[in-house]
mmCIF file of C-alpha atoms in Angstrom:
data_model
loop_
_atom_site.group_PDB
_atom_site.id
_atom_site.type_symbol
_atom_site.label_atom_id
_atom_site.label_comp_id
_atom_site.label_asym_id
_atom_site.label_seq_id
_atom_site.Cartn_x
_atom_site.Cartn_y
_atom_site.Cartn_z
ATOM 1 C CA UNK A 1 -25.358 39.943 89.864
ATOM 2 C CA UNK A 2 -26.770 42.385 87.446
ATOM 3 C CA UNK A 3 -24.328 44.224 84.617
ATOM 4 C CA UNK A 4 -24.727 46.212 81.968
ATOM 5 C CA UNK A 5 -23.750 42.826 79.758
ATOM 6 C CA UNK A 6 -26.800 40.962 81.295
ATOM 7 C CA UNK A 7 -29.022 44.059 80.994
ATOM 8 C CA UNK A 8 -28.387 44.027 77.092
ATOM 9 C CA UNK A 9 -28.553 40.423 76.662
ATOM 10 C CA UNK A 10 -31.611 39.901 78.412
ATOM 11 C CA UNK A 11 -33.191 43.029 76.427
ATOM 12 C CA UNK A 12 -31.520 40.912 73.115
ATOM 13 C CA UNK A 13 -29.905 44.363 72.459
ATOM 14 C CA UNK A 14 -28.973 44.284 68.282
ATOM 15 C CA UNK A 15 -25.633 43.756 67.993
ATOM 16 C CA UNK A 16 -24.928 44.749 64.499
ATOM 17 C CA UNK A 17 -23.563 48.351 63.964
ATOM 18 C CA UNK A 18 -21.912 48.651 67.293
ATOM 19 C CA UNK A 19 -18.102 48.182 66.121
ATOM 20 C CA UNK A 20 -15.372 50.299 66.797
ATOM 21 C CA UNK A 21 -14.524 52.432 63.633
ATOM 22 C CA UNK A 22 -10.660 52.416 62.312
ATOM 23 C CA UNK A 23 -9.338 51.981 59.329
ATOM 24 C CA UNK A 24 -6.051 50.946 60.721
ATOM 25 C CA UNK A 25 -5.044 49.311 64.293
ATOM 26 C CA UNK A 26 -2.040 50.167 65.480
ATOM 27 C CA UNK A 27 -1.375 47.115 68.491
ATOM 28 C CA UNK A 28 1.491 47.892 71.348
ATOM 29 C CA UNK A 29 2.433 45.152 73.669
ATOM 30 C CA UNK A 30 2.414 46.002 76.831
ATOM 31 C CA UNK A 31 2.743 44.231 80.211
ATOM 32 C CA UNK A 32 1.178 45.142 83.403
ATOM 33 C CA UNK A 33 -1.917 46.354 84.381
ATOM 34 C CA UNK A 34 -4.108 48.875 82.301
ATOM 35 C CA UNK A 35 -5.784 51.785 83.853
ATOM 36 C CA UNK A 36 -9.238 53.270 82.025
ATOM 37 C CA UNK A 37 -7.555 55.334 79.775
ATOM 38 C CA UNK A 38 -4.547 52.666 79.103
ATOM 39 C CA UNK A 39 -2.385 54.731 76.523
ATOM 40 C CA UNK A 40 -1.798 57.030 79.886
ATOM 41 C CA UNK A 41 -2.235 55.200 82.572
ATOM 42 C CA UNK A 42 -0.221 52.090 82.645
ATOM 43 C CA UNK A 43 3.313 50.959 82.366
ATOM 44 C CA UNK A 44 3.891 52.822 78.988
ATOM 45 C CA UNK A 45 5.147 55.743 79.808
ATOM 46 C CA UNK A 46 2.153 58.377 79.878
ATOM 47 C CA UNK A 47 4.094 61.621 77.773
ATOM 48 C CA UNK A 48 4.840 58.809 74.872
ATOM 49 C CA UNK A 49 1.139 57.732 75.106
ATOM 50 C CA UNK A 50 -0.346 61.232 74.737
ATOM 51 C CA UNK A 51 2.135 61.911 71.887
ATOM 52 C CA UNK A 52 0.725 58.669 70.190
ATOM 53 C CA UNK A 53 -2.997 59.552 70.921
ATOM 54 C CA UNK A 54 -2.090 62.673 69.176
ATOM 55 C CA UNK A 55 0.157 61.437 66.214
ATOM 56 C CA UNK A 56 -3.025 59.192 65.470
ATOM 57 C CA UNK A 57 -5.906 61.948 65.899
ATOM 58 C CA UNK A 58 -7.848 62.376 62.526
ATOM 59 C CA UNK A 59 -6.178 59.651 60.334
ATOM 60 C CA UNK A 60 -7.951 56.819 60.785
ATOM 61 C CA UNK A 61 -5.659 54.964 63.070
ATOM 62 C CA UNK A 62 -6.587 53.283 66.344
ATOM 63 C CA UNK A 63 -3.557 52.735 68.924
ATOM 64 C CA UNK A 64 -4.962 50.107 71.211
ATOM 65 C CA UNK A 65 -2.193 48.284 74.041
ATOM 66 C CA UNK A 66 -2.371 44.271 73.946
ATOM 67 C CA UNK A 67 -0.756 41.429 76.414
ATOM 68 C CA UNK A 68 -1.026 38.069 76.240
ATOM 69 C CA UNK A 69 -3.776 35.762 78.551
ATOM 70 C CA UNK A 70 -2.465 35.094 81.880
ATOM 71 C CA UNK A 71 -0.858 37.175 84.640
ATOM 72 C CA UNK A 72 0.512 40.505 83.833
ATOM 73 C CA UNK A 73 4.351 41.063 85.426
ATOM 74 C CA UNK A 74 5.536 43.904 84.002
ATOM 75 C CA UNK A 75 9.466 44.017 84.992
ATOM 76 C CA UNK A 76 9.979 47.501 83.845
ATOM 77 C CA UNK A 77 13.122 46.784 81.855
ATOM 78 C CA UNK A 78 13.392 46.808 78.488
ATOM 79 C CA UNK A 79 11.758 43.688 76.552
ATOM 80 C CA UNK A 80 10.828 43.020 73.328
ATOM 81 C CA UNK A 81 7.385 43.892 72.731
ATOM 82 C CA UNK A 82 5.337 42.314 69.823
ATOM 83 C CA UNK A 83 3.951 44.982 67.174
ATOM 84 C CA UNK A 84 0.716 44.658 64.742
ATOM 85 C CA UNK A 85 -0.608 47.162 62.469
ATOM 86 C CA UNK A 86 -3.449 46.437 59.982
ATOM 87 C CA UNK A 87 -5.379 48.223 57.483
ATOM 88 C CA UNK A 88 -8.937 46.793 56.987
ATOM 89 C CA UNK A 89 -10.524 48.320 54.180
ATOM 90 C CA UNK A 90 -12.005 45.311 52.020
ATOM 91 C CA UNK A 91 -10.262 47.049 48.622
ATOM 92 C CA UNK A 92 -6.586 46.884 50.453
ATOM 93 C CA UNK A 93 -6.484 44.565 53.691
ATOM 94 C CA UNK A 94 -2.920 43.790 55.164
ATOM 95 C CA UNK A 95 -1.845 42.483 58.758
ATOM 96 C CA UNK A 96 1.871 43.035 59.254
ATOM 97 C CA UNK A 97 3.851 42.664 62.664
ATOM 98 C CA UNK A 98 7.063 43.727 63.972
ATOM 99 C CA UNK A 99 8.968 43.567 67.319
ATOM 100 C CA UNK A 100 10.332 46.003 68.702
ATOM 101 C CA UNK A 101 12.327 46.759 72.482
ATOM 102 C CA UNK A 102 11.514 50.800 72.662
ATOM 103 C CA UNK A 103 8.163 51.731 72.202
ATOM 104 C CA UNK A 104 9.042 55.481 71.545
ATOM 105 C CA UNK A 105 9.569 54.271 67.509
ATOM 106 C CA UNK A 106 6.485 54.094 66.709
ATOM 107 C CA UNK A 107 6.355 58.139 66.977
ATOM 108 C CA UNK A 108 8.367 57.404 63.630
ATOM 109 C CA UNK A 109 5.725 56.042 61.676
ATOM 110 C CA UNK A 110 3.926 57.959 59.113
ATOM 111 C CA UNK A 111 -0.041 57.488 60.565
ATOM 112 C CA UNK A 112 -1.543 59.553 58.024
ATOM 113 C CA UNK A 113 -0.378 56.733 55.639
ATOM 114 C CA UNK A 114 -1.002 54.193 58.026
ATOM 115 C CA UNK A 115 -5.000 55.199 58.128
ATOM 116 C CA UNK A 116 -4.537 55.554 54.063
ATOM 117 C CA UNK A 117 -3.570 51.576 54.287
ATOM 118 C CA UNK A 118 -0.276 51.914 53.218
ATOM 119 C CA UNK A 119 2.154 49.934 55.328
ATOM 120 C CA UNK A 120 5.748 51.561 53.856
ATOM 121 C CA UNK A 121 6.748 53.345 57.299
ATOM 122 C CA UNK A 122 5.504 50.138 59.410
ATOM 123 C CA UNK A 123 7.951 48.241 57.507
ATOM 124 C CA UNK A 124 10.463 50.625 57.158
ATOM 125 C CA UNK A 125 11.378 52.309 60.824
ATOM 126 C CA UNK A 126 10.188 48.546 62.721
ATOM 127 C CA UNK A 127 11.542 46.240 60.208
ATOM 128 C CA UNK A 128 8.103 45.008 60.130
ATOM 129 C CA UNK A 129 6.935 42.411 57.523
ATOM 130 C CA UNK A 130 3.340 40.551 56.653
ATOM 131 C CA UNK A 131 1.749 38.350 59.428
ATOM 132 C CA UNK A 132 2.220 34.887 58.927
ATOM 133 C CA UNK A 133 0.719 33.353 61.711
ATOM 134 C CA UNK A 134 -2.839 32.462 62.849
ATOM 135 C CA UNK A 135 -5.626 35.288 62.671
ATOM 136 C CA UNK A 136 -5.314 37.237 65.574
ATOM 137 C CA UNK A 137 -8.395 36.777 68.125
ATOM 138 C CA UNK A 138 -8.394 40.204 70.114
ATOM 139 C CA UNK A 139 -10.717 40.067 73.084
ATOM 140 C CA UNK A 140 -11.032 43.434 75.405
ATOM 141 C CA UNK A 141 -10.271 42.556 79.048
ATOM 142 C CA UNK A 142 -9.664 45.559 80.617
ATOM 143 C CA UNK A 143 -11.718 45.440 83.821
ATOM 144 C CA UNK A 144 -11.019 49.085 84.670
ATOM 145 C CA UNK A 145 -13.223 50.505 81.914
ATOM 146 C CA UNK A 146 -16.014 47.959 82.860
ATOM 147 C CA UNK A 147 -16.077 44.966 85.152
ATOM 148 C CA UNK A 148 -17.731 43.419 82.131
ATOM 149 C CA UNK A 149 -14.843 42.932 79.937
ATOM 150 C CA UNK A 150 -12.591 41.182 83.009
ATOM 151 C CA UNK A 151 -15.625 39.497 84.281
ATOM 152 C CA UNK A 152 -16.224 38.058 80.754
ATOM 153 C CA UNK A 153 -13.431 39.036 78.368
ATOM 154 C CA UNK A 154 -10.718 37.412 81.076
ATOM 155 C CA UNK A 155 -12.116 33.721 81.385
ATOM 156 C CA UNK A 156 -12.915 33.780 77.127
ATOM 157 C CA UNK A 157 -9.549 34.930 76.359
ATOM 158 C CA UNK A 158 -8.299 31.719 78.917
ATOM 159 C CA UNK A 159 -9.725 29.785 77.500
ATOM 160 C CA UNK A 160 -8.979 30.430 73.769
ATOM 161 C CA UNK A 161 -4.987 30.519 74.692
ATOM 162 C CA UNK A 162 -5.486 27.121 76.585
ATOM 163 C CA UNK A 163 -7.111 25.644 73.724
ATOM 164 C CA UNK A 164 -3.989 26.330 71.553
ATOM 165 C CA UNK A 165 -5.724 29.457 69.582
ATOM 166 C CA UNK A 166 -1.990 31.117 69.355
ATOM 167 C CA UNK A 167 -3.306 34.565 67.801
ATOM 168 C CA UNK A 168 -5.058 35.282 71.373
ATOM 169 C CA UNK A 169 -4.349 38.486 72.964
ATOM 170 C CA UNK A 170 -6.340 40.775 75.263
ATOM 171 C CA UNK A 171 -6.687 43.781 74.456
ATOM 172 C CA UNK A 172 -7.542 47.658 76.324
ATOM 173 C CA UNK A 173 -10.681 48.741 74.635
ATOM 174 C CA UNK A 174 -13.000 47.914 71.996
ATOM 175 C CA UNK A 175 -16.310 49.722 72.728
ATOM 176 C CA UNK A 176 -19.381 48.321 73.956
ATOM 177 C CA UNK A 177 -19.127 46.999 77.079
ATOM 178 C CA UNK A 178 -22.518 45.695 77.215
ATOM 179 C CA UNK A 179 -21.585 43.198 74.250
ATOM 180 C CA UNK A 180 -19.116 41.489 76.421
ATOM 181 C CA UNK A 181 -17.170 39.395 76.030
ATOM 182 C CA UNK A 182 -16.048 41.612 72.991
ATOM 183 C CA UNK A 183 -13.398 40.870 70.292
ATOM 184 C CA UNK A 184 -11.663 41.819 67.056
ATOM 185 C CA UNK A 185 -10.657 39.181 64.539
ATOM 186 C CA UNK A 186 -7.409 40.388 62.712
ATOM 187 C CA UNK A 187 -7.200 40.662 59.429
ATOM 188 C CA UNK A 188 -10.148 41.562 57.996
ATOM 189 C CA UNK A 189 -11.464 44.091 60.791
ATOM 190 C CA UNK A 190 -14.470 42.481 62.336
ATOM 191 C CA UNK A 191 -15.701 42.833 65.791
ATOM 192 C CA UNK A 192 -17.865 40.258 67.772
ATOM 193 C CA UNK A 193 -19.759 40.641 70.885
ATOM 194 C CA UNK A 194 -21.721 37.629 73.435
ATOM 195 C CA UNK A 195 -19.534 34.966 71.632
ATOM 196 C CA UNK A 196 -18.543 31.462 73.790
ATOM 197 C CA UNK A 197 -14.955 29.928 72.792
ATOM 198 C CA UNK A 198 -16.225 27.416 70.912
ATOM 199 C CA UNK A 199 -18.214 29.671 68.554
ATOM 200 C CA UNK A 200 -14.663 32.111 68.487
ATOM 201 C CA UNK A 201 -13.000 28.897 67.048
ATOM 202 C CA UNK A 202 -15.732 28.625 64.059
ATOM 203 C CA UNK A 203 -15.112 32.595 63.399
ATOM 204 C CA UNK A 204 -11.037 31.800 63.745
ATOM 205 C CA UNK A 205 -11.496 28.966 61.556
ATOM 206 C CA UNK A 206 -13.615 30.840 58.815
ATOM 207 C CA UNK A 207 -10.759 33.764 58.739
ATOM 208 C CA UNK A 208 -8.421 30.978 58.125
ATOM 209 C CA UNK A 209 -10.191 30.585 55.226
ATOM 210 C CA UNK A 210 -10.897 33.573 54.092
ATOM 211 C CA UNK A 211 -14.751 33.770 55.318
ATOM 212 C CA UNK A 212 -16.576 36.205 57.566
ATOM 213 C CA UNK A 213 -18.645 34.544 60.116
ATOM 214 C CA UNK A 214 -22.227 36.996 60.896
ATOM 215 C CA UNK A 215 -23.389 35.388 64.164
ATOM 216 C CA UNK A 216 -22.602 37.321 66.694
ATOM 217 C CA UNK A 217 -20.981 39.760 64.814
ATOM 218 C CA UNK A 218 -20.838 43.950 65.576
ATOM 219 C CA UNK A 219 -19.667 44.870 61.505
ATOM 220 C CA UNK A 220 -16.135 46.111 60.616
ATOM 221 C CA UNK A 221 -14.023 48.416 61.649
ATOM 222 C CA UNK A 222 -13.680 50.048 58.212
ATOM 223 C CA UNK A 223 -16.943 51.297 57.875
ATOM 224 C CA UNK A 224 -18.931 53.912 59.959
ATOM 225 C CA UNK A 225 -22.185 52.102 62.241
ATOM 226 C CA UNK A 226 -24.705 52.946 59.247
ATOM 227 C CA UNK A 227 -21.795 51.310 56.713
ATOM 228 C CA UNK A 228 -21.374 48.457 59.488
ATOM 229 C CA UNK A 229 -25.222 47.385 59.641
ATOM 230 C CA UNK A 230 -25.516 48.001 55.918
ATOM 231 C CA UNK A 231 -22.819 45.310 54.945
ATOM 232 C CA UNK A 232 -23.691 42.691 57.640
ATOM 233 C CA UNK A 233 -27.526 42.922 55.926
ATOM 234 C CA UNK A 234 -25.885 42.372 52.597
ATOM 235 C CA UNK A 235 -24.041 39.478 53.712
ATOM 236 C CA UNK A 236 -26.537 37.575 55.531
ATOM 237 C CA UNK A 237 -29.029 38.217 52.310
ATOM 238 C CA UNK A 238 -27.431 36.815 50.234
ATOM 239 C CA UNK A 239 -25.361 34.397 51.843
ATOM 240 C CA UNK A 240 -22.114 36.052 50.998
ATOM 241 C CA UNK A 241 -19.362 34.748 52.871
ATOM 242 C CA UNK A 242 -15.968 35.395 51.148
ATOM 243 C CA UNK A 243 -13.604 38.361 53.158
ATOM 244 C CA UNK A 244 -13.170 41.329 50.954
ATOM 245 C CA UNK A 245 -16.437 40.487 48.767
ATOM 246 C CA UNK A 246 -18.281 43.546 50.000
ATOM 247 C CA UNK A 247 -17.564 47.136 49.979
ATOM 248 C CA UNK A 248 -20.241 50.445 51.138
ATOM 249 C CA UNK A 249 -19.250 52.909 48.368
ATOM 250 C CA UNK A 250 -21.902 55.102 48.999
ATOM 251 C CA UNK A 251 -23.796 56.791 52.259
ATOM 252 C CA UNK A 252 -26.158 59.458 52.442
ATOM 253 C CA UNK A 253 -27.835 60.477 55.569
ATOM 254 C CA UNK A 254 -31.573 62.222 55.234
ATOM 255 C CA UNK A 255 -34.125 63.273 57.694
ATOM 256 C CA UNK A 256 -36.530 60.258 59.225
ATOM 257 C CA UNK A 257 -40.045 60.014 58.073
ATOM 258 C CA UNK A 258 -41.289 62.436 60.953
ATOM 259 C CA UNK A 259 -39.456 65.420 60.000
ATOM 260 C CA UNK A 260 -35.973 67.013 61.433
ATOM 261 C CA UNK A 261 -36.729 66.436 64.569
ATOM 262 C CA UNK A 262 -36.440 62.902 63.466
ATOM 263 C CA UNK A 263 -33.884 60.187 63.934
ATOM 264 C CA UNK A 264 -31.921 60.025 60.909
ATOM 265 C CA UNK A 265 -31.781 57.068 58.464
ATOM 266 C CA UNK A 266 -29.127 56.846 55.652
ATOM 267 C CA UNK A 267 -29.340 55.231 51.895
ATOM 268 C CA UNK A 268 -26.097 53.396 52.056
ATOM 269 C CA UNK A 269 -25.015 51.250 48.989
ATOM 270 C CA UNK A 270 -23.031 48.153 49.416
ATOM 271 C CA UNK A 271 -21.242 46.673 46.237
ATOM 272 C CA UNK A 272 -19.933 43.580 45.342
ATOM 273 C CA UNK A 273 -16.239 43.034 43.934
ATOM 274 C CA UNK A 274 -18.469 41.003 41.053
ATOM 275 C CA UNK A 275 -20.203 43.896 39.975
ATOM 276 C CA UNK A 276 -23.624 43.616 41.889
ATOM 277 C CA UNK A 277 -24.548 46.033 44.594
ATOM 278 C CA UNK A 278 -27.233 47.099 46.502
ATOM 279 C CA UNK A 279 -29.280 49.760 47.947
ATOM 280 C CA UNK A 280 -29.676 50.447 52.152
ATOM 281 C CA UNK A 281 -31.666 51.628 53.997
ATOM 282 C CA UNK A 282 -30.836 52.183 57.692
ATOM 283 C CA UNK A 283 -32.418 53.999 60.408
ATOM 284 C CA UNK A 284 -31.159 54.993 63.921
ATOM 285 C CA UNK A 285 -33.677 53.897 67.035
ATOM 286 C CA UNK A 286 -32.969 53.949 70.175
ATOM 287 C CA UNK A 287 -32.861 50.858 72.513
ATOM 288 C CA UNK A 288 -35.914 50.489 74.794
ATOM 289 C CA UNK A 289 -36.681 50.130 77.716
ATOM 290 C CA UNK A 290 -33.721 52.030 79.102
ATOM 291 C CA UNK A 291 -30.666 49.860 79.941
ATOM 292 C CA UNK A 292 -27.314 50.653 81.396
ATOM 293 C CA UNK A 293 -24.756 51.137 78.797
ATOM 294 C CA UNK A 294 -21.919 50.633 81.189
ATOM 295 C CA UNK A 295 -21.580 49.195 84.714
ATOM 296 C CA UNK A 296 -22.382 51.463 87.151
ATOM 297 C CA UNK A 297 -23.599 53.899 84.614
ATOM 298 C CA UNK A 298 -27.218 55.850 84.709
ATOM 299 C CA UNK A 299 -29.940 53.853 82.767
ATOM 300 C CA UNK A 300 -30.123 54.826 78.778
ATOM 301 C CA UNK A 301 -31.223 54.722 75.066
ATOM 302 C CA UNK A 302 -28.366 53.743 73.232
ATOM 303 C CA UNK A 303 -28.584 53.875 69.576
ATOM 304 C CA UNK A 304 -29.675 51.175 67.826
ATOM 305 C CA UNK A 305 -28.802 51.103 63.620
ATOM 306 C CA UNK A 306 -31.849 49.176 62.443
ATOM 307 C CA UNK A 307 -31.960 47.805 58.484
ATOM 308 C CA UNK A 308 -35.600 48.834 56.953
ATOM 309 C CA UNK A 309 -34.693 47.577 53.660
ATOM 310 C CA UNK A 310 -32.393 45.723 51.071
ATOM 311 C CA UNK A 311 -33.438 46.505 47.205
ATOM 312 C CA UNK A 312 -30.492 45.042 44.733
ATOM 313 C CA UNK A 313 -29.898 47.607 42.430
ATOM 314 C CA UNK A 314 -30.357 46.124 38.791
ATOM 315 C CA UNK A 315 -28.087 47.263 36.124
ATOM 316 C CA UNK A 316 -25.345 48.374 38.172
#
């Protein structure tokens, strides 16, 4: 059976520069199934959802519904419901979590702060407090966007919970269905696409220690797609591993080489909490031959961020 995650696969599709962008999640529980758009069209009440779409709009904030592997009752009276929120700038990273039994308080929090990375109103209105547990392994299964993410996403995130990886949720959309299966890695902000199980282990393992695994991996949410490819080039020149190490402080987007008509590229510079930093260069293709970016969708040229060049800067 062809998909639009074979298609991509087959066509070894890049996969860096394809993340999500958010500054902060903002993660609901919620049982039951999920419908395409799932803030409005499952068992959360669909007024409460379009209020939190809107509370979130232009601050940085992504609301995104999660449930834990395995079937999906929903008994439609009140439970408690688990609550994450994270800010994933390098400069300020948190993960806190709260739980909560009516879903309409988190029209209390403050999301403009939120998407600034301050956590005060999480805290404060949920009695939310850091996240102790094990990194959070967030993999999108929501089959009504794209068959992709249940046909893949489902069996991965299985797997993971039967192998005892406790921070394993599914969750309703992370973009990029053609990179199934698809996950975020809580706290630092990175998303992975085409990963097995075993290789999600290595990446949990490496958060647990504070590292940032770059097989296989999309960029972070913090950063724009430009920002995203920039940082992963960075990383894997140098070898950096360390969470938090790298920053992109700087982007500026210019004309290509042909003239406006162009694709754009950007001169993006990517500094290092030592001091060091370095100079970009990305440019925007498109992805050829023409692929379906979604299953059942027409044939395309999705973008494609391609890194042209890496120059450290000296004396910086």
């Amino acid at each position: 059976m062809s998909t639009c995650a074979t298609a991509s696969r087959d066509l070894d599709e890049p996969l860096a520069g394809t993340a999500a962008t958010a500054t902060t999640w903002l993660l609901l529980e919620q049982p039951g199934p999920w419908g395409a758009k799932a803030l409005t069209s499952s068992h959360l009440d669909a007024g409460l959802g379009a209020a939190l779409e809107a509370a979130a709009k232009d601050t940085g904030v992504r609301i995104a519904l999660i449930r834990r592997p395995g079937p999906h009752a929903d008994s439609h009276s009140p439970v408690e419901r688990q609550v994450y929120a994270a800010h994933v700038r390098p400069d300020g990273a948190w993960l806190h979590s709260a739980v909560i039994t009516d879903p309409a308080r988190l029209l209390d929090l403050d999301f403009a702060a939120l998407g600034r990375g301050e956590a005060g109103s999480f805290d404060a209105e949920l009695a939310g407090a850091e996240h102790t547990g094990a990194p959070l392994a967030l993999v999108c299964t929501n089959g009504k966007r794209d068959r992709c993410c249940a046909l893949l996403g489902r069996p991965l995130a299985t797997e993971l919970a039967a192998a005892g990886a406790s921070g394993t949720w599914e969750i309703t959309h992370l973009g990029g269905h053609r990179f199934s299966p698809t996950l975020l890695v809580l706290p630092y902000g990175y998303a992975y696409g085409r990963l097995d199980a075993a290789a999600v282990k290595e990446v949990l393992t490496a958060v647990g220690d504070g590292r940032i695994v770059t097989d296989g991996c999309r960029g972070n949410s913090a950063w724009d797609r430009p920002g995203q490819a920039a940082e992963l080039a960075v990383r894997t020149t140098v070898g950096e591993q360390r969470a938090g190490a790298l920053s992109v402080v700087s982007s500026d987007v210019e004309a290509g080489e042909d003239g406006e008509d162009a694709a754009p590229q950007w001169q993006i510079t990517v500094a290092h909490r030592d001091g060091r930093a370095w100079a970009v260069t990305v440019a925007q293709g498109a992805a050829r031959p023409a692929r379906p970016e979604s299953c059942g969708g027409a044939l395309g040229t999705p973008g494609r961020m391609d890194v042209v060049a890496v120059r450290e800067l000296a004396g910086v």
